[in-house]
Amino acid sequence: MSTIAVVGSGVAGLTAALEADARGHRVVLLTKASLADGSTARAQGGVAVALDAADVPRHVDDTLAAGAGLVDAEAALAVCGAGPDALADLLARGAAFDRAPDGALARGLEAAHSASRIVHAGGDATGAEVVRALVAALRATAVVVREDAFALDVVVEHGRATGVRLLDGEVVPADAVVLATGGSGQLLGRTTNPSVATGDGVAMALRAGADVADLELVQLHPTVLPDGFLVSEAVRGAGAVLRDASGHRFLLDVDPRGELAPRDVVARAVARRAHEQGRPVVLDATALGADQLAARFPTIDAHVRSLGLDWSREPVPVTPAAHYAMGGVVADVAGRTSLPGLHAVGECACTGLHGANRLASNSLLEGMVQGRAVVRAVEDGPRPLAPRPGWSPSEPIVVTGGTDTFARAELQSLMWDALGVARTEDALAHAATRLATWVPPAPTDPKSAEDANLLVLARATVAAARRRTESRGAHQRADHPRTDPAQARHRVLRREGA
Ligand SMILES: Cc1cc2nc3c(=O)[nH]c(=O)nc-3n(C[C@H](O)[C@H](O)[C@H](O)COP(=O)(O)OP(=O)(O)OC[C@H]3O[C@@H](n4cnc5c(N)ncnc54)[C@H](O)[C@@H]3O)c2cc1C
């Protein structure tokens, strides 16, 4: 029996905690806000699962195609193949997914999927149902749950992780630490992510000396309302279209798949057209009608209407915003990292599954699969991740230094300008120079601890974006517009001196 400290209570952390408890381990679940805070509860569209065995290779192919030449094929095979079992576990834990009239799971279609394989709950409230079911299951276990417990750092002794240091200085000792801290959308300000998504786990891993990769690969979601609320791809899957200020369906000029082209293609086209016309692009869901919009997308429908818009009658303005971090702590599907005893699961991990552009609805799936698999890896003992083909040797980066204080909003707008839709060496160099002058605040409360993490992550992300001198998936360089086959590898970084 091991003592496992799980940091984070989204789909990945909750699944890991439940699985570890079921396998007889002592588990402490640390989460910096309340259990339900995180991206998981916001997830709308659903979970991509190949329910028929024959669909698994197609799901893998779609994942590879969306990922722009950077998907780790082994990770894709493992995650897509484990989907049905992971979903069965989730259903057994009490999650109620939407059913077709014949009782089978209802399946939706999303961008860049060649088949309808998105299972969903409450229409467009999948994440809320996942969290509800997993939290209810957790209440019946021996897992020690600590809300408002801000994990500051991984404790490293003799080259392995031995616990977690909390903001108040307390050390939670553990045989294994599982980071499940989610994404980092708050780095860019304009984001669909919740306020807790400040990349803490990646910053903790960097400070601990673990490898991180692909930080430059930040997925923008193309259809976000002006207030940051996401309109799921499933709405386009159901037939909504994007129009420019002249009412033209411009995406058909860009890609034969139109509105269901991969996210990076759609996000870029939306940003470009809005810039050209000086007016926002609109999402036209009027063909779906009021009844279908309310029945299939109740959460989005209620939100759109709360803004005083009737989207069954008129198109609504949308814009791209930071949505998902493809990069993170280098890990395999079982969550092993380069640091023995440290594991990373869910969005904070970089398994290579998403390549340079995540396929819609593959992230809840990854969290479910990794959350189960990580417990077996812990049981295997603390050993580092073996080197893998397609991953570069780690390069040193400097994430410390600086003297000036900064405001979070300043950092966010600097990062959006440098990393938003199209990147250039000039803008990235400007951001790097500015970031180098700022000093991380002393972590005296959650806000200052998050700001310190955001600065570490910002420096590493800008360094990563400057090093990838090509355009690929979510990483579009105006000064390097071509994809360079020689750069089709995961770029691994490690804190200098680690
Ligand atoms: C609006 C929206 C819609 C989405 N829709 C879909 C979808 O339909 N399908 C899909 O597959 N994906 C979707 N995604 C992406 C998906 O929801 C996330 O990638 C996934 O839920 C991440 O799960 P996670 O467990 O890794 O992290 P999260 O669910 O974000 O949980 C992270 C947890 O870590 C905690 N934490 C963070 N830092 C610390 C710290 N320092 N100390 C202690 N605790 C900490 C947080 O409080 C939180 O509990 C969506 C995302 C958003 C934002």
Coordinates of C-alpha atoms and ligand atoms in Angstrom, one line a residue:
M1 CA 0.0 0.0 0.0
S2 CA 1.3 3.4 -1.0
T3 CA 0.5 6.9 0.2
I4 CA -0.5 9.0 -2.9
A5 CA -0.9 12.7 -2.9
V6 CA -3.1 13.8 -5.8
V7 CA -3.1 17.5 -6.6
G8 CA -6.2 18.7 -8.4
S9 CA -9.9 17.6 -8.5
G10 CA -10.8 17.6 -12.2
V11 CA -11.6 14.5 -14.2
A12 CA -8.0 13.3 -14.0
G13 CA -7.4 13.9 -10.3
L14 CA -10.8 12.5 -9.2
T15 CA -10.4 9.4 -11.4
A16 CA -6.8 8.8 -10.0
A17 CA -8.0 9.3 -6.4
L18 CA -10.9 6.9 -6.9
E19 CA -8.8 4.3 -8.6
A20 CA -6.1 4.5 -6.0
D21 CA -8.6 4.1 -3.2
A22 CA -10.2 1.2 -5.0
R23 CA -6.8 -0.5 -5.2
G24 CA -6.2 -0.1 -1.5
H25 CA -3.9 2.9 -1.4
R26 CA -4.0 5.8 1.1
V27 CA -5.0 8.9 -0.9
V28 CA -4.8 12.6 0.0
L29 CA -6.6 14.7 -2.6
L30 CA -5.4 18.4 -2.5
T31 CA -7.3 21.0 -4.4
K32 CA -6.8 24.7 -4.2
A33 CA -10.4 25.8 -4.4
S34 CA -13.6 23.7 -4.0
L35 CA -13.8 20.2 -5.5
A36 CA -15.8 21.2 -8.5
D37 CA -13.6 24.1 -9.6
G38 CA -11.7 23.4 -12.8
S39 CA -12.2 23.1 -16.5
T40 CA -13.8 19.7 -16.2
A41 CA -17.1 21.1 -14.8
R42 CA -17.3 23.5 -17.8
A43 CA -16.8 20.8 -20.5
Q44 CA -19.7 20.9 -22.8
G45 CA -19.5 18.8 -25.9
G46 CA -18.6 15.4 -24.4
V47 CA -16.1 12.6 -24.5
A48 CA -14.7 11.1 -27.7
V49 CA -15.0 7.3 -27.4
A50 CA -14.8 4.7 -30.1
L51 CA -17.6 2.4 -28.8
D52 CA -17.2 -0.1 -31.6
A53 CA -13.9 -1.9 -31.8
A54 CA -13.8 -1.1 -35.6
D55 CA -13.9 2.6 -34.8
V56 CA -10.7 2.6 -32.7
P57 CA -8.3 2.8 -35.6
R58 CA -10.4 5.6 -37.2
H59 CA -10.4 7.5 -33.9
V60 CA -6.6 7.1 -33.8
D61 CA -6.3 8.3 -37.4
D62 CA -8.5 11.4 -36.7
T63 CA -6.3 12.2 -33.7
L64 CA -3.2 11.8 -35.8
A65 CA -4.6 14.0 -38.6
A66 CA -5.7 16.8 -36.3
G67 CA -2.4 16.8 -34.5
A68 CA -0.4 18.2 -37.5
G69 CA 2.3 15.6 -37.5
L70 CA 3.1 15.8 -33.8
V71 CA 0.9 13.2 -32.2
D72 CA 2.7 10.4 -30.3
A73 CA 1.2 7.4 -32.1
E74 CA 1.7 5.1 -29.1
A75 CA -0.2 7.5 -26.9
A76 CA -3.0 7.8 -29.4
L77 CA -3.3 4.0 -29.7
A78 CA -3.3 3.6 -25.9
V79 CA -5.8 6.4 -25.1
C80 CA -8.2 5.7 -27.9
G81 CA -8.0 1.9 -27.3
A82 CA -8.7 2.4 -23.5
G83 CA -11.7 4.7 -24.1
P84 CA -14.5 2.1 -23.8
D85 CA -13.2 0.7 -20.5
A86 CA -12.6 4.2 -19.1
L87 CA -16.2 5.1 -20.1
A88 CA -17.6 1.9 -18.6
D89 CA -15.8 2.8 -15.3
L90 CA -17.3 6.3 -15.4
L91 CA -20.8 5.0 -16.0
A92 CA -20.3 2.4 -13.2
R93 CA -19.4 5.3 -10.9
G94 CA -22.9 6.8 -11.6
A95 CA -22.4 9.2 -14.4
A96 CA -25.7 9.5 -16.5
F97 CA -25.0 10.0 -20.1
D98 CA -27.6 10.9 -22.8
R99 CA -29.3 8.0 -24.4
A100 CA -30.9 7.5 -27.8
P101 CA -34.6 6.3 -27.9
D102 CA -33.3 2.7 -28.2
G103 CA -31.4 3.1 -24.9
A104 CA -27.9 3.1 -26.6
L105 CA -25.6 6.0 -25.7
A106 CA -26.3 9.0 -27.9
R107 CA -23.3 10.0 -30.0
G108 CA -22.6 13.5 -31.5
L109 CA -20.3 14.7 -34.2
E110 CA -17.5 17.2 -33.7
A111 CA -14.9 18.9 -35.8
A112 CA -12.3 16.7 -37.5
H113 CA -14.0 13.4 -36.3
S114 CA -14.8 11.1 -39.2
A115 CA -17.6 9.5 -37.2
S116 CA -20.2 10.4 -34.6
R117 CA -18.4 9.2 -31.4
I118 CA -18.9 12.0 -28.9
V119 CA -20.9 10.7 -25.9
H120 CA -22.4 13.5 -23.8
A121 CA -24.5 14.2 -20.7
G122 CA -27.2 16.7 -20.0
G123 CA -27.1 17.8 -23.7
D124 CA -24.1 20.2 -23.3
A125 CA -23.3 19.7 -19.6
T126 CA -21.0 16.7 -19.9
G127 CA -18.3 18.0 -17.5
A128 CA -20.8 19.0 -14.8
E129 CA -22.2 15.5 -14.8
V130 CA -18.7 13.9 -14.8
V131 CA -17.7 16.0 -11.7
R132 CA -21.0 15.3 -10.0
A133 CA -20.7 11.6 -10.4
L134 CA -17.0 11.4 -9.4
V135 CA -17.4 13.6 -6.4
A136 CA -20.4 11.6 -5.2
A137 CA -18.4 8.4 -5.6
L138 CA -15.5 10.0 -3.7
R139 CA -17.7 10.7 -0.7
A140 CA -18.1 7.0 -0.3
T141 CA -14.3 6.3 -0.1
A142 CA -11.5 6.7 2.4
V143 CA -9.8 9.4 0.3
V144 CA -8.8 12.4 2.5
V145 CA -10.2 15.4 0.7
R146 CA -8.6 18.8 1.4
E147 CA -10.2 21.7 -0.3
D148 CA -8.6 25.2 -0.3
A149 CA -5.2 23.4 -0.1
F150 CA -2.9 25.2 -2.4
A151 CA 0.0 23.1 -3.5
L152 CA 3.1 25.3 -3.9
D153 CA 5.9 22.9 -4.7
V154 CA 6.9 19.3 -5.2
V155 CA 9.2 18.1 -2.4
V156 CA 12.3 16.4 -4.0
E157 CA 14.7 14.4 -1.9
H158 CA 17.6 12.3 -3.2
G159 CA 16.3 12.7 -6.8
R160 CA 12.7 11.7 -6.3
A161 CA 9.4 13.3 -5.3
T162 CA 8.5 12.6 -1.7
G163 CA 5.6 15.0 -1.1
V164 CA 3.9 18.3 -1.7
R165 CA 4.6 21.6 0.1
L166 CA 1.5 23.6 0.6
L167 CA 1.2 27.4 0.6
D168 CA 1.2 27.6 4.4
G169 CA 4.4 25.6 4.6
E170 CA 2.9 22.3 5.6
V171 CA 4.5 19.3 3.9
V172 CA 2.2 16.4 2.8
P173 CA 4.5 13.4 2.6
A174 CA 3.8 10.8 -0.1
D175 CA 5.3 7.8 -1.8
A176 CA 4.0 9.3 -5.1
V177 CA 2.8 12.7 -6.2
V178 CA 0.2 12.9 -9.0
L179 CA -0.1 16.3 -10.5
A180 CA -3.6 16.8 -12.0
T181 CA -3.7 20.6 -11.9
G182 CA -5.3 21.2 -15.3
G183 CA -4.6 23.9 -17.9
S184 CA -3.1 27.4 -18.1
G185 CA -5.5 29.5 -20.1
Q186 CA -5.1 32.3 -17.6
L187 CA -1.7 32.9 -19.1
L188 CA -3.4 34.6 -22.1
G189 CA -6.2 36.4 -20.4
R190 CA -8.6 35.9 -23.3
T191 CA -9.7 32.4 -22.4
T192 CA -12.5 29.9 -21.9
N193 CA -10.7 28.5 -18.8
P194 CA -11.7 29.0 -15.2
S195 CA -9.7 31.2 -12.8
V196 CA -7.9 28.2 -11.3
A197 CA -6.3 27.4 -14.7
T198 CA -2.9 29.1 -13.9
G199 CA -0.6 26.3 -14.9
D200 CA 0.5 25.7 -11.3
G201 CA 1.5 22.0 -11.9
V202 CA 3.7 22.8 -14.9
A203 CA 5.5 25.6 -12.9
M204 CA 5.9 23.2 -10.0
A205 CA 7.3 20.5 -12.2
L206 CA 9.7 23.0 -13.8
R207 CA 11.0 24.1 -10.4
A208 CA 11.3 20.5 -9.3
G209 CA 13.6 19.8 -12.3
A210 CA 11.1 17.7 -14.4
D211 CA 10.9 17.9 -18.1
V212 CA 8.2 19.9 -19.8
A213 CA 7.3 20.0 -23.5
D214 CA 5.3 21.7 -26.3
L215 CA 4.4 24.7 -24.1
E216 CA 4.1 26.9 -27.3
L217 CA 1.2 24.7 -28.4
V218 CA -1.9 26.5 -27.0
Q219 CA -5.1 25.7 -28.7
L220 CA -7.5 28.5 -29.4
H221 CA -11.2 27.8 -29.5
P222 CA -12.7 29.5 -32.5
T223 CA -16.3 30.2 -31.2
V224 CA -16.2 32.0 -27.9
L225 CA -18.7 34.7 -27.0
P226 CA -17.4 38.2 -26.1
D227 CA -17.7 37.4 -22.4
G228 CA -15.4 34.3 -22.6
F229 CA -18.2 31.7 -22.7
L230 CA -17.6 28.9 -25.0
V231 CA -20.0 27.8 -27.7
S232 CA -19.2 24.1 -28.2
E233 CA -18.0 22.6 -31.5
A234 CA -21.0 20.3 -31.1
V235 CA -23.2 23.2 -32.1
R236 CA -21.4 23.4 -35.5
G237 CA -21.5 19.6 -35.6
A238 CA -25.3 19.9 -35.4
G239 CA -25.4 22.3 -38.3
A240 CA -24.5 25.9 -37.2
V241 CA -22.3 27.8 -39.6
L242 CA -19.9 30.7 -39.4
R243 CA -20.5 33.8 -41.5
D244 CA -18.5 37.0 -42.0
A245 CA -19.8 40.5 -41.8
S246 CA -21.2 40.1 -45.3
G247 CA -23.1 37.0 -44.4
H248 CA -20.7 34.8 -46.4
R249 CA -19.8 31.3 -45.2
F250 CA -16.1 32.1 -45.6
L251 CA -14.8 28.8 -44.1
L252 CA -15.7 26.9 -47.2
D253 CA -13.2 29.1 -49.1
V254 CA -10.5 28.0 -46.6
D255 CA -11.0 24.3 -46.1
P256 CA -13.4 21.8 -47.8
R257 CA -14.5 20.7 -44.3
G258 CA -15.8 24.2 -43.7
E259 CA -16.9 24.8 -40.1
L260 CA -15.8 21.3 -39.1
A261 CA -12.2 21.7 -40.1
P262 CA -9.7 21.3 -37.2
R263 CA -9.8 23.9 -34.5
D264 CA -6.5 25.7 -35.4
V265 CA -7.7 26.1 -39.0
V266 CA -11.1 27.5 -38.0
A267 CA -9.7 29.8 -35.2
R268 CA -7.1 31.3 -37.6
A269 CA -9.7 31.9 -40.3
V270 CA -12.1 33.5 -37.9
A271 CA -9.4 35.8 -36.5
R272 CA -8.2 36.7 -40.0
R273 CA -11.6 37.5 -41.4
A274 CA -12.6 39.6 -38.3
H275 CA -9.4 41.5 -38.7
E276 CA -9.8 42.1 -42.4
Q277 CA -13.4 43.3 -42.1
G278 CA -13.0 45.1 -38.7
R279 CA -16.2 43.4 -37.6
P280 CA -16.7 40.2 -35.7
V281 CA -17.5 36.9 -37.3
V282 CA -20.9 35.4 -36.3
L283 CA -22.1 32.0 -35.5
D284 CA -25.4 31.3 -37.3
A285 CA -27.4 28.6 -35.5
T286 CA -30.8 29.8 -36.7
A287 CA -31.3 26.7 -38.9
L288 CA -31.4 24.6 -35.8
G289 CA -34.5 26.3 -34.4
A290 CA -35.4 27.3 -30.8
D291 CA -36.6 23.8 -29.8
Q292 CA -33.5 21.9 -30.8
L293 CA -31.1 24.6 -29.4
A294 CA -32.9 24.4 -26.0
A295 CA -33.1 20.6 -26.0
R296 CA -29.7 19.7 -27.2
F297 CA -27.7 22.7 -25.8
P298 CA -29.5 23.8 -22.7
T299 CA -26.5 25.3 -20.9
I300 CA -25.3 27.3 -23.9
D301 CA -28.9 28.3 -24.8
A302 CA -29.5 29.7 -21.3
H303 CA -26.2 31.6 -21.4
V304 CA -26.7 33.1 -24.8
R305 CA -30.3 34.2 -23.8
S306 CA -29.0 35.6 -20.6
L307 CA -26.9 38.0 -22.7
G308 CA -30.1 39.2 -24.3
L309 CA -29.5 37.4 -27.6
D310 CA -32.0 35.1 -29.3
W311 CA -29.7 32.8 -31.3
S312 CA -32.6 30.9 -32.8
R313 CA -33.4 34.1 -34.7
E314 CA -30.1 35.9 -35.2
P315 CA -26.4 35.0 -35.5
V316 CA -24.2 35.8 -32.4
P317 CA -20.7 37.3 -32.5
V318 CA -17.8 34.9 -31.7
T319 CA -14.0 35.3 -31.4
P320 CA -11.1 32.9 -30.7
A321 CA -9.8 32.5 -27.2
A322 CA -7.2 30.3 -25.4
H323 CA -8.8 27.0 -24.6
Y324 CA -6.4 24.1 -24.2
A325 CA -2.7 23.5 -23.4
M326 CA -1.4 20.7 -25.5
G327 CA 2.0 21.0 -23.8
G328 CA 2.8 20.4 -20.2
V329 CA 4.8 18.0 -18.0
V330 CA 6.3 15.3 -20.2
A331 CA 4.5 12.1 -19.2
D332 CA 3.5 8.8 -20.7
V333 CA -0.1 7.6 -20.7
A334 CA 0.5 6.1 -17.2
G335 CA 1.6 9.6 -16.0
R336 CA 5.3 8.7 -15.5
T337 CA 7.5 11.8 -15.7
S338 CA 11.2 12.3 -15.9
L339 CA 11.4 12.7 -12.1
P340 CA 10.9 9.4 -10.2
G341 CA 7.9 9.5 -7.9
L342 CA 6.3 12.4 -9.8
H343 CA 3.4 11.7 -12.1
A344 CA 1.3 14.0 -14.3
V345 CA -2.2 13.3 -15.6
G346 CA -4.9 15.3 -17.5
E347 CA -4.3 18.7 -19.1
C348 CA -1.2 19.5 -17.1
A349 CA 0.5 16.5 -18.7
C350 CA 2.0 16.3 -22.2
T351 CA 1.7 12.7 -23.4
G352 CA 1.9 13.7 -27.1
L353 CA -1.7 12.6 -27.6
H354 CA -2.8 16.0 -28.9
G355 CA 0.2 16.7 -31.0
A356 CA 0.1 20.3 -32.2
N357 CA -3.7 20.5 -32.2
R358 CA -6.1 18.6 -29.9
L359 CA -8.9 16.7 -31.5
A360 CA -12.2 17.9 -30.0
S361 CA -13.3 15.9 -26.9
N362 CA -10.1 13.9 -26.6
S363 CA -9.1 15.7 -23.3
L364 CA -11.8 14.4 -21.0
L365 CA -11.0 11.0 -22.4
E366 CA -7.2 11.4 -21.8
G367 CA -7.9 12.4 -18.1
M368 CA -10.2 9.4 -17.6
V369 CA -7.6 7.0 -19.1
Q370 CA -4.6 8.5 -17.4
G371 CA -6.4 8.7 -14.1
R372 CA -6.9 4.9 -14.2
A373 CA -3.5 4.1 -15.5
V374 CA -1.4 6.2 -13.2
V375 CA -2.2 4.0 -10.2
R376 CA -0.5 1.0 -11.9
A377 CA 2.5 3.1 -12.6
V378 CA 2.7 4.1 -9.0
E379 CA 2.5 0.4 -8.0
D380 CA 5.4 -0.3 -10.4
G381 CA 7.6 1.9 -8.2
P382 CA 9.4 5.2 -8.7
R383 CA 11.2 5.1 -12.0
P384 CA 11.7 7.8 -14.6
L385 CA 10.1 7.8 -18.0
A386 CA 12.1 6.1 -20.6
P387 CA 13.3 8.1 -23.6
R388 CA 10.9 8.0 -26.5
P389 CA 11.4 8.5 -30.2
G390 CA 10.1 11.8 -31.4
W391 CA 10.9 13.7 -28.2
S392 CA 14.0 15.9 -28.2
P393 CA 16.6 15.7 -25.5
S394 CA 15.9 18.3 -22.8
E395 CA 17.2 21.9 -23.5
P396 CA 17.9 24.2 -20.5
I397 CA 15.8 27.3 -20.0
V398 CA 16.1 30.2 -17.5
V399 CA 12.9 30.8 -15.6
T400 CA 14.2 32.9 -12.6
G401 CA 15.6 36.4 -12.2
G402 CA 14.1 39.9 -12.6
T403 CA 13.6 42.8 -10.3
D404 CA 10.4 44.6 -11.2
T405 CA 6.9 43.9 -9.9
F406 CA 4.1 43.2 -12.4
A407 CA 0.3 43.0 -12.6
R408 CA -1.3 39.8 -13.8
A409 CA -3.3 41.7 -16.4
E410 CA -0.1 43.2 -17.8
L411 CA 1.4 39.7 -18.2
Q412 CA -1.8 38.4 -19.8
S413 CA -2.0 41.1 -22.4
L414 CA 1.7 40.8 -23.2
M415 CA 1.2 37.0 -23.7
W416 CA -1.9 37.5 -25.8
D417 CA -0.1 39.9 -28.1
A418 CA 2.9 37.6 -28.5
L419 CA 1.1 34.3 -28.6
G420 CA -2.4 35.1 -29.8
V421 CA -3.2 34.2 -33.3
A422 CA 0.0 34.9 -35.4
R423 CA 3.4 34.9 -33.8
T424 CA 6.6 36.7 -34.9
E425 CA 10.2 36.7 -33.5
D426 CA 9.9 40.4 -32.9
A427 CA 6.8 40.1 -30.7
L428 CA 8.2 37.1 -28.9
A429 CA 11.6 38.8 -28.3
H430 CA 9.8 41.8 -27.0
A431 CA 7.8 39.6 -24.6
A432 CA 10.9 37.7 -23.5
T433 CA 12.7 41.0 -22.7
R434 CA 9.8 42.3 -20.7
L435 CA 9.2 39.0 -18.8
A436 CA 12.9 38.9 -17.9
T437 CA 12.6 42.2 -16.0
W438 CA 9.7 40.9 -13.8
V439 CA 10.4 39.1 -10.5
P440 CA 8.0 36.4 -9.2
P441 CA 6.2 37.7 -6.1
A442 CA 6.8 35.9 -2.8
P443 CA 4.0 33.4 -2.5
T444 CA 2.1 34.7 0.5
D445 CA -1.4 33.9 -0.7
P446 CA -3.0 32.0 -3.6
K447 CA -3.0 35.0 -5.9
S448 CA 0.7 35.8 -5.5
A449 CA 1.5 32.1 -5.7
E450 CA -0.4 31.9 -9.0
D451 CA 1.3 35.0 -10.3
A452 CA 4.7 33.5 -9.6
N453 CA 3.6 30.4 -11.5
L454 CA 2.3 32.3 -14.4
L455 CA 5.6 34.2 -14.7
V456 CA 7.6 30.9 -14.7
L457 CA 5.2 29.5 -17.3
A458 CA 5.2 32.6 -19.4
R459 CA 9.0 32.6 -19.7
A460 CA 9.1 29.0 -20.6
T461 CA 6.3 29.3 -23.1
V462 CA 7.8 32.3 -24.9
A463 CA 11.2 30.5 -25.0
A464 CA 9.5 27.4 -26.5
A465 CA 7.6 29.5 -29.1
R466 CA 10.9 31.2 -30.2
R467 CA 12.6 27.9 -30.6
R468 CA 9.9 26.4 -32.9
T469 CA 10.8 28.3 -36.1
E470 CA 8.0 26.8 -38.2
S471 CA 4.2 26.9 -38.4
R472 CA 2.4 23.8 -37.1
G473 CA -1.1 23.3 -35.8
A474 CA -1.7 25.8 -33.0
H475 CA 1.7 27.4 -33.4
Q476 CA 1.5 29.8 -36.3
R477 CA 4.6 32.0 -37.1
A478 CA 4.0 34.8 -39.5
D479 CA 7.7 34.9 -40.1
H480 CA 8.0 31.1 -40.6
P481 CA 4.8 30.2 -42.4
R482 CA 5.9 26.7 -43.5
T483 CA 5.8 23.5 -41.6
D484 CA 9.3 22.1 -41.3
P485 CA 9.5 18.3 -41.3
A486 CA 12.8 18.5 -39.4
Q487 CA 10.9 20.0 -36.5
A488 CA 8.2 17.3 -36.2
R489 CA 9.3 16.4 -32.7
H490 CA 8.2 17.3 -29.2
R491 CA 10.5 20.0 -27.9
V492 CA 11.5 19.2 -24.3
L493 CA 12.7 21.9 -21.8
R494 CA 14.1 21.7 -18.3
R495 CA 15.0 24.4 -15.8
E496 CA 18.7 25.4 -16.1
G497 CA 20.7 23.7 -13.4
A498 CA 18.2 20.9 -12.8
Ligands
LIG1 C1 -15.3 25.7 -21.4 C2 -14.6 24.4 -21.7 C3 -15.3 23.4 -22.4 C4 -14.6 22.2 -22.7 N1 -15.3 21.2 -23.3 C5 -14.7 20.0 -23.4 C6 -15.4 18.9 -24.0 O1 -16.5 19.0 -24.3 N2 -14.7 17.7 -24.1 C7 -13.4 17.6 -23.7 O2 -12.8 16.5 -23.9 N3 -12.7 18.6 -23.2 C8 -13.3 19.8 -23.0 N4 -12.6 20.8 -22.5 C9 -11.3 20.6 -22.0 C10 -11.4 19.7 -20.7 O3 -12.5 20.2 -20.0 C11 -10.1 19.8 -19.8 O4 -9.0 19.6 -20.6 C12 -10.2 18.8 -18.7 O5 -11.4 18.9 -18.0 C13 -9.0 19.0 -17.8 O6 -9.2 18.1 -16.7 P1 -8.1 18.1 -15.6 O7 -8.5 17.1 -14.6 O8 -6.7 17.9 -16.2 O9 -8.1 19.6 -15.0 P2 -9.2 20.5 -14.4 O10 -10.6 19.9 -14.5 O11 -9.0 21.9 -14.9 O12 -8.9 20.4 -12.8 C14 -7.7 21.0 -12.3 C15 -7.7 20.9 -10.8 O13 -6.5 21.3 -10.2 C16 -6.7 22.2 -9.2 N5 -5.5 22.9 -9.0 C17 -4.8 23.7 -9.9 N6 -3.7 24.2 -9.3 C18 -3.6 23.7 -8.0 C19 -2.7 23.9 -6.9 N7 -1.6 24.7 -7.0 N8 -3.0 23.3 -5.8 C20 -4.1 22.5 -5.6 N9 -5.0 22.3 -6.6 C21 -4.7 22.9 -7.8 C22 -7.9 23.0 -9.6 O14 -8.5 23.7 -8.6 C23 -8.8 21.9 -10.2 O15 -9.4 21.2 -9.2 C24 -13.3 22.0 -22.2 C25 -12.6 23.0 -21.5 C26 -13.3 24.2 -21.2 C27 -12.6 25.3 -20.4

